[in-house]
């Protein structure tokens, strides 16, 4: 059915309707942001250094310049931040990004994402804008704010909750991520039967695996807050508690459906965090970020306080209550 998608669309009106809804989904998001004064931009898909996320990239060769390049793993995060340095105050991009990782009902390797950057705003303001945007997009696309997703009843019109990262992990695993050691976290992962990649395993991956085990219990809609700085290498520190980041993640039906933060604009702090990420990478963590010297130099010229946020087409598939592949028009298939 997916291999001959044209026949699937031809014989199944609900699939044809899904294709139309998908267009409305992205156009309504574009319309919302444009009305709020955001400028739509396009940034490079081929990069010398893949940045803006913890992910394994696809690598290809650029014949004309005779060098290897990477397909981007974020929708221009570090480029849009350079536009903040350049004096733009509100930008967004809707485009394809690529992650050479596992495939399941929620994860794709080639998919559409939107990212916006908003100068002189912080994560608190970002949460308010995102909540408003999700309601607008849902209403425009589906004509509703109430959904049944993965067995959860979701009402986007109600007051969104705020979930504390450490409290959630402690509740479901008994681990204190700020106090327990890496061996203790690893012991908890094994006890809970959580499978994890032992190559390049470190405290960042341990915390992330514990969280992913817990998130499936949270219905939402709401925001996950107080994320450890260890798993937030591009986010600004909380001024009252430097161990946590000024970060928020949208939680819907037990999964993350959007990620934002007050962007780190201190070049010294950013350089130190890139260096720590590079050390993790050198020890075998293929998802750790690389040291991006050019981006640190851009920050040295001065980037204003900025809120950034990104959401992928996973949100559309969740609102459709279907696997992500079902909600792509032509999902990638292995040849016969």
GROMACS .gro file of C-alpha atoms in nm:
model
  336
    1UNK     CA    1   0.000   0.000   0.000
    2UNK     CA    2   0.279   0.243   0.087
    3UNK     CA    3   0.496   0.120  -0.200
    4UNK     CA    4   0.218   0.202  -0.451
    5UNK     CA    5   0.096   0.507  -0.267
    6UNK     CA    6  -0.072   0.652  -0.576
    7UNK     CA    7  -0.316   0.359  -0.568
    8UNK     CA    8  -0.365   0.396  -0.194
    9UNK     CA    9  -0.464   0.760  -0.247
   10UNK     CA   10  -0.679   0.674  -0.549
   11UNK     CA   11  -0.885   0.408  -0.371
   12UNK     CA   12  -0.893   0.547  -0.016
   13UNK     CA   13  -1.054   0.892   0.022
   14UNK     CA   14  -0.930   0.922   0.382
   15UNK     CA   15  -0.567   0.905   0.259
   16UNK     CA   16  -0.636   1.175   0.001
   17UNK     CA   17  -0.791   1.384   0.279
   18UNK     CA   18  -0.480   1.330   0.491
   19UNK     CA   19  -0.261   1.471   0.212
   20UNK     CA   20  -0.480   1.782   0.200
   21UNK     CA   21  -0.475   1.820   0.579
   22UNK     CA   22  -0.097   1.796   0.579
   23UNK     CA   23  -0.081   2.099   0.348
   24UNK     CA   24  -0.324   2.293   0.569
   25UNK     CA   25  -0.118   2.201   0.876
   26UNK     CA   26   0.203   2.360   0.748
   27UNK     CA   27   0.031   2.654   0.578
   28UNK     CA   28  -0.160   2.741   0.896
   29UNK     CA   29   0.165   2.738   1.095
   30UNK     CA   30   0.325   2.961   0.831
   31UNK     CA   31   0.021   3.193   0.842
   32UNK     CA   32   0.029   3.213   1.222
   33UNK     CA   33   0.397   3.304   1.238
   34UNK     CA   34   0.376   3.554   0.951
   35UNK     CA   35   0.086   3.726   1.129
   36UNK     CA   36   0.307   3.751   1.438
   37UNK     CA   37   0.576   3.932   1.238
   38UNK     CA   38   0.814   3.641   1.172
   39UNK     CA   39   1.013   3.644   0.848
   40UNK     CA   40   1.033   3.315   0.657
   41UNK     CA   41   1.392   3.228   0.559
   42UNK     CA   42   1.584   2.947   0.391
   43UNK     CA   43   1.912   2.816   0.531
   44UNK     CA   44   2.161   2.554   0.402
   45UNK     CA   45   2.068   2.186   0.387
   46UNK     CA   46   2.432   2.083   0.321
   47UNK     CA   47   2.667   2.172   0.606
   48UNK     CA   48   3.036   2.138   0.692
   49UNK     CA   49   2.943   2.078   1.056
   50UNK     CA   50   2.595   1.941   1.140
   51UNK     CA   51   2.462   2.135   1.438
   52UNK     CA   52   2.155   2.232   1.634
   53UNK     CA   53   2.066   1.886   1.766
   54UNK     CA   54   2.198   1.562   1.913
   55UNK     CA   55   2.167   1.326   1.618
   56UNK     CA   56   2.363   1.112   1.375
   57UNK     CA   57   2.380   1.281   1.032
   58UNK     CA   58   2.381   1.150   0.677
   59UNK     CA   59   2.712   1.211   0.497
   60UNK     CA   60   2.754   1.278   0.126
   61UNK     CA   61   3.033   1.401  -0.101
   62UNK     CA   62   3.036   1.741  -0.270
   63UNK     CA   63   3.213   1.678  -0.602
   64UNK     CA   64   3.265   2.041  -0.708
   65UNK     CA   65   3.443   2.131  -0.381
   66UNK     CA   66   3.582   1.778  -0.332
   67UNK     CA   67   3.478   1.751   0.032
   68UNK     CA   68   3.239   1.554   0.249
   69UNK     CA   69   2.933   1.740   0.373
   70UNK     CA   70   2.643   1.655   0.603
   71UNK     CA   71   2.269   1.677   0.550
   72UNK     CA   72   2.135   1.905   0.821
   73UNK     CA   73   1.995   1.759   1.143
   74UNK     CA   74   1.807   2.076   1.240
   75UNK     CA   75   1.612   2.328   1.035
   76UNK     CA   76   1.882   2.592   1.034
   77UNK     CA   77   1.917   2.644   1.409
   78UNK     CA   78   2.274   2.775   1.406
   79UNK     CA   79   2.208   2.968   1.082
   80UNK     CA   80   1.895   3.136   1.215
   81UNK     CA   81   2.088   3.235   1.527
   82UNK     CA   82   2.343   3.398   1.298
   83UNK     CA   83   2.049   3.596   1.156
   84UNK     CA   84   1.977   3.713   1.513
   85UNK     CA   85   2.340   3.832   1.526
   86UNK     CA   86   2.278   4.006   1.190
   87UNK     CA   87   1.994   4.210   1.338
   88UNK     CA   88   1.680   4.017   1.241
   89UNK     CA   89   1.443   3.981   1.535
   90UNK     CA   90   1.193   3.716   1.422
   91UNK     CA   91   1.267   3.439   1.170
   92UNK     CA   92   1.131   3.093   1.092
   93UNK     CA   93   1.192   2.814   0.845
   94UNK     CA   94   0.981   2.518   0.735
   95UNK     CA   95   1.191   2.257   0.557
   96UNK     CA   96   1.334   1.908   0.540
   97UNK     CA   97   1.591   1.772   0.782
   98UNK     CA   98   1.764   1.437   0.799
   99UNK     CA   99   1.870   1.205   1.082
  100UNK     CA  100   2.045   0.875   1.017
  101UNK     CA  101   1.887   0.698   1.311
  102UNK     CA  102   1.634   0.430   1.405
  103UNK     CA  103   1.292   0.396   1.247
  104UNK     CA  104   0.971   0.346   1.445
  105UNK     CA  105   0.615   0.476   1.469
  106UNK     CA  106   0.736   0.820   1.584
  107UNK     CA  107   1.076   0.859   1.417
  108UNK     CA  108   1.157   0.927   1.054
  109UNK     CA  109   1.491   0.993   0.886
  110UNK     CA  110   1.374   1.245   0.622
  111UNK     CA  111   1.102   1.477   0.743
  112UNK     CA  112   0.966   1.831   0.765
  113UNK     CA  113   1.028   2.057   1.062
  114UNK     CA  114   0.956   2.417   1.155
  115UNK     CA  115   1.194   2.623   1.368
  116UNK     CA  116   1.149   2.983   1.478
  117UNK     CA  117   1.383   3.226   1.654
  118UNK     CA  118   1.257   3.528   1.844
  119UNK     CA  119   1.500   3.794   1.966
  120UNK     CA  120   1.444   3.968   2.300
  121UNK     CA  121   1.216   3.684   2.416
  122UNK     CA  122   1.278   3.399   2.661
  123UNK     CA  123   1.142   3.050   2.712
  124UNK     CA  124   0.849   3.173   2.923
  125UNK     CA  125   0.728   3.392   2.635
  126UNK     CA  126   0.803   3.104   2.398
  127UNK     CA  127   0.568   2.873   2.588
  128UNK     CA  128   0.282   3.120   2.560
  129UNK     CA  129   0.334   3.165   2.185
  130UNK     CA  130   0.363   2.790   2.122
  131UNK     CA  131   0.046   2.712   2.316
  132UNK     CA  132  -0.140   2.970   2.108
  133UNK     CA  133   0.013   2.838   1.785
  134UNK     CA  134  -0.081   2.475   1.852
  135UNK     CA  135  -0.442   2.569   1.914
  136UNK     CA  136  -0.451   2.781   1.598
  137UNK     CA  137  -0.299   2.508   1.380
  138UNK     CA  138  -0.519   2.231   1.524
  139UNK     CA  139  -0.835   2.435   1.474
  140UNK     CA  140  -0.740   2.534   1.118
  141UNK     CA  141  -0.636   2.182   1.018
  142UNK     CA  142  -0.889   1.964   1.197
  143UNK     CA  143  -1.161   2.206   1.309
  144UNK     CA  144  -1.118   2.074   1.665
  145UNK     CA  145  -0.918   2.112   1.985
  146UNK     CA  146  -1.007   1.774   2.137
  147UNK     CA  147  -0.830   1.461   2.012
  148UNK     CA  148  -0.797   1.092   2.094
  149UNK     CA  149  -0.427   1.008   2.062
  150UNK     CA  150  -0.267   0.675   2.155
  151UNK     CA  151  -0.544   0.604   2.402
  152UNK     CA  152  -0.518   0.948   2.567
  153UNK     CA  153  -0.794   1.208   2.558
  154UNK     CA  154  -0.619   1.534   2.468
  155UNK     CA  155  -0.785   1.875   2.505
  156UNK     CA  156  -0.567   2.155   2.369
  157UNK     CA  157  -0.813   2.418   2.493
  158UNK     CA  158  -0.758   2.340   2.861
  159UNK     CA  159  -0.482   2.491   3.075
  160UNK     CA  160  -0.151   2.330   2.981
  161UNK     CA  161   0.039   2.160   3.265
  162UNK     CA  162   0.404   2.210   3.356
  163UNK     CA  163   0.605   1.899   3.437
  164UNK     CA  164   0.931   1.903   3.634
  165UNK     CA  165   1.198   1.684   3.468
  166UNK     CA  166   1.360   1.551   3.787
  167UNK     CA  167   1.028   1.492   3.966
  168UNK     CA  168   0.890   1.287   3.676
  169UNK     CA  169   1.201   1.068   3.654
  170UNK     CA  170   1.211   1.020   4.030
  171UNK     CA  171   0.842   0.926   4.036
  172UNK     CA  172   0.872   0.650   3.776
  173UNK     CA  173   1.229   0.524   3.828
  174UNK     CA  174   1.338   0.628   4.177
  175UNK     CA  175   1.649   0.796   4.031
  176UNK     CA  176   1.764   1.143   4.130
  177UNK     CA  177   1.942   1.265   3.817
  178UNK     CA  178   2.125   1.537   4.009
  179UNK     CA  179   2.250   1.309   4.287
  180UNK     CA  180   2.285   0.954   4.153
  181UNK     CA  181   2.606   0.843   3.978
  182UNK     CA  182   2.632   0.699   3.628
  183UNK     CA  183   2.670   0.338   3.761
  184UNK     CA  184   2.355   0.389   3.972
  185UNK     CA  185   2.163   0.518   3.671
  186UNK     CA  186   2.287   0.226   3.461
  187UNK     CA  187   2.174  -0.015   3.730
  188UNK     CA  188   1.828   0.146   3.728
  189UNK     CA  189   1.809   0.120   3.347
  190UNK     CA  190   1.889  -0.251   3.365
  191UNK     CA  191   1.643  -0.311   3.648
  192UNK     CA  192   1.366  -0.139   3.450
  193UNK     CA  193   1.452  -0.342   3.140
  194UNK     CA  194   1.532  -0.032   2.935
  195UNK     CA  195   1.743  -0.116   2.630
  196UNK     CA  196   2.018   0.137   2.551
  197UNK     CA  197   2.321   0.171   2.326
  198UNK     CA  198   2.632   0.089   2.531
  199UNK     CA  199   2.866   0.243   2.272
  200UNK     CA  200   2.979   0.584   2.398
  201UNK     CA  201   2.743   0.550   2.695
  202UNK     CA  202   2.766   0.844   2.936
  203UNK     CA  203   2.558   1.034   3.192
  204UNK     CA  204   2.387   1.242   2.920
  205UNK     CA  205   2.263   0.926   2.745
  206UNK     CA  206   2.166   0.768   3.079
  207UNK     CA  207   1.948   1.066   3.175
  208UNK     CA  208   1.792   1.078   2.827
  209UNK     CA  209   1.706   0.706   2.836
  210UNK     CA  210   1.548   0.738   3.181
  211UNK     CA  211   1.336   1.031   3.062
  212UNK     CA  212   1.220   0.850   2.748
  213UNK     CA  213   1.105   0.562   2.968
  214UNK     CA  214   0.900   0.802   3.182
  215UNK     CA  215   0.747   1.028   2.917
  216UNK     CA  216   0.504   0.762   2.789
  217UNK     CA  217   0.304   0.801   3.114
  218UNK     CA  218   0.230   1.173   3.064
  219UNK     CA  219  -0.089   1.261   2.873
  220UNK     CA  220  -0.046   1.637   2.833
  221UNK     CA  221  -0.097   1.882   2.691
  222UNK     CA  222   0.182   2.045   2.882
  223UNK     CA  223   0.542   2.159   2.898
  224UNK     CA  224   0.837   1.967   3.037
  225UNK     CA  225   1.061   2.215   3.220
  226UNK     CA  226   1.375   2.221   3.437
  227UNK     CA  227   1.575   2.000   3.200
  228UNK     CA  228   1.937   1.931   3.313
  229UNK     CA  229   2.201   2.141   3.144
  230UNK     CA  230   2.384   1.815   3.059
  231UNK     CA  231   2.122   1.731   2.795
  232UNK     CA  232   2.075   2.089   2.675
  233UNK     CA  233   2.406   2.203   2.517
  234UNK     CA  234   2.253   2.500   2.330
  235UNK     CA  235   2.020   2.631   2.603
  236UNK     CA  236   2.078   2.913   2.848
  237UNK     CA  237   2.127   2.821   3.213
  238UNK     CA  238   1.858   2.897   3.470
  239UNK     CA  239   1.985   3.197   3.664
  240UNK     CA  240   1.858   3.061   3.999
  241UNK     CA  241   1.976   2.704   3.943
  242UNK     CA  242   2.271   2.664   3.702
  243UNK     CA  243   2.223   2.285   3.686
  244UNK     CA  244   1.906   2.325   3.479
  245UNK     CA  245   1.828   2.492   3.147
  246UNK     CA  246   1.573   2.751   3.041
  247UNK     CA  247   1.412   2.488   2.821
  248UNK     CA  248   1.061   2.362   2.745
  249UNK     CA  249   0.932   2.061   2.556
  250UNK     CA  250   0.572   2.007   2.448
  251UNK     CA  251   0.433   1.680   2.584
  252UNK     CA  252   0.134   1.522   2.409
  253UNK     CA  253   0.013   1.163   2.452
  254UNK     CA  254   0.332   1.042   2.617
  255UNK     CA  255   0.576   1.191   2.369
  256UNK     CA  256   0.773   1.507   2.291
  257UNK     CA  257   0.605   1.717   2.025
  258UNK     CA  258   0.814   2.033   2.020
  259UNK     CA  259   1.131   2.164   2.182
  260UNK     CA  260   1.239   2.518   2.270
  261UNK     CA  261   1.458   2.722   2.500
  262UNK     CA  262   1.615   3.051   2.584
  263UNK     CA  263   1.911   3.028   2.350
  264UNK     CA  264   2.262   3.031   2.489
  265UNK     CA  265   2.419   3.356   2.369
  266UNK     CA  266   2.732   3.362   2.587
  267UNK     CA  267   3.024   3.265   2.355
  268UNK     CA  268   3.248   3.155   2.644
  269UNK     CA  269   2.984   2.923   2.790
  270UNK     CA  270   2.897   2.793   2.442
  271UNK     CA  271   3.261   2.718   2.362
  272UNK     CA  272   3.299   2.525   2.688
  273UNK     CA  273   2.984   2.321   2.618
  274UNK     CA  274   3.091   2.245   2.262
  275UNK     CA  275   3.426   2.127   2.403
  276UNK     CA  276   3.247   1.895   2.648
  277UNK     CA  277   3.027   1.762   2.367
  278UNK     CA  278   3.334   1.701   2.151
  279UNK     CA  279   3.494   1.500   2.435
  280UNK     CA  280   3.183   1.280   2.451
  281UNK     CA  281   3.197   1.240   2.075
  282UNK     CA  282   3.564   1.144   2.084
  283UNK     CA  283   3.475   0.871   2.336
  284UNK     CA  284   3.222   0.718   2.097
  285UNK     CA  285   2.896   0.913   2.145
  286UNK     CA  286   2.795   0.962   1.781
  287UNK     CA  287   2.500   1.184   1.875
  288UNK     CA  288   2.708   1.438   2.069
  289UNK     CA  289   2.751   1.774   1.900
  290UNK     CA  290   3.068   1.887   1.725
  291UNK     CA  291   3.273   2.194   1.812
  292UNK     CA  292   3.157   2.472   1.579
  293UNK     CA  293   3.425   2.743   1.589
  294UNK     CA  294   3.251   2.968   1.334
  295UNK     CA  295   2.929   2.972   1.536
  296UNK     CA  296   3.115   3.063   1.856
  297UNK     CA  297   3.280   3.350   1.664
  298UNK     CA  298   2.936   3.473   1.552
  299UNK     CA  299   2.824   3.480   1.916
  300UNK     CA  300   3.132   3.687   2.002
  301UNK     CA  301   2.993   3.966   1.782
  302UNK     CA  302   2.680   3.959   1.998
  303UNK     CA  303   2.350   3.772   1.978
  304UNK     CA  304   2.057   3.925   2.166
  305UNK     CA  305   1.860   3.716   2.418
  306UNK     CA  306   1.659   3.482   2.196
  307UNK     CA  307   1.391   3.215   2.226
  308UNK     CA  308   1.408   2.930   1.976
  309UNK     CA  309   1.158   2.654   1.911
  310UNK     CA  310   1.117   2.360   1.674
  311UNK     CA  311   0.837   2.115   1.595
  312UNK     CA  312   0.835   1.835   1.337
  313UNK     CA  313   0.566   1.660   1.140
  314UNK     CA  314   0.537   1.417   1.433
  315UNK     CA  315   0.281   1.663   1.569
  316UNK     CA  316   0.068   1.619   1.256
  317UNK     CA  317   0.084   1.240   1.282
  318UNK     CA  318  -0.014   1.256   1.650
  319UNK     CA  319  -0.315   1.476   1.579
  320UNK     CA  320  -0.406   1.227   1.304
  321UNK     CA  321  -0.345   0.946   1.558
  322UNK     CA  322  -0.145   0.751   1.302
  323UNK     CA  323   0.217   0.631   1.271
  324UNK     CA  324   0.451   0.890   1.122
  325UNK     CA  325   0.515   0.690   0.802
  326UNK     CA  326   0.141   0.676   0.733
  327UNK     CA  327   0.133   1.055   0.737
  328UNK     CA  328   0.405   1.107   0.481
  329UNK     CA  329   0.288   1.117   0.121
  330UNK     CA  330   0.570   0.897  -0.012
  331UNK     CA  331   0.758   0.737   0.281
  332UNK     CA  332   1.096   0.582   0.205
  333UNK     CA  333   1.074   0.210   0.124
  334UNK     CA  334   1.343  -0.055   0.092
  335UNK     CA  335   1.358  -0.168  -0.274
  336UNK     CA  336   1.215  -0.511  -0.350
   0.00000   0.00000   0.00000
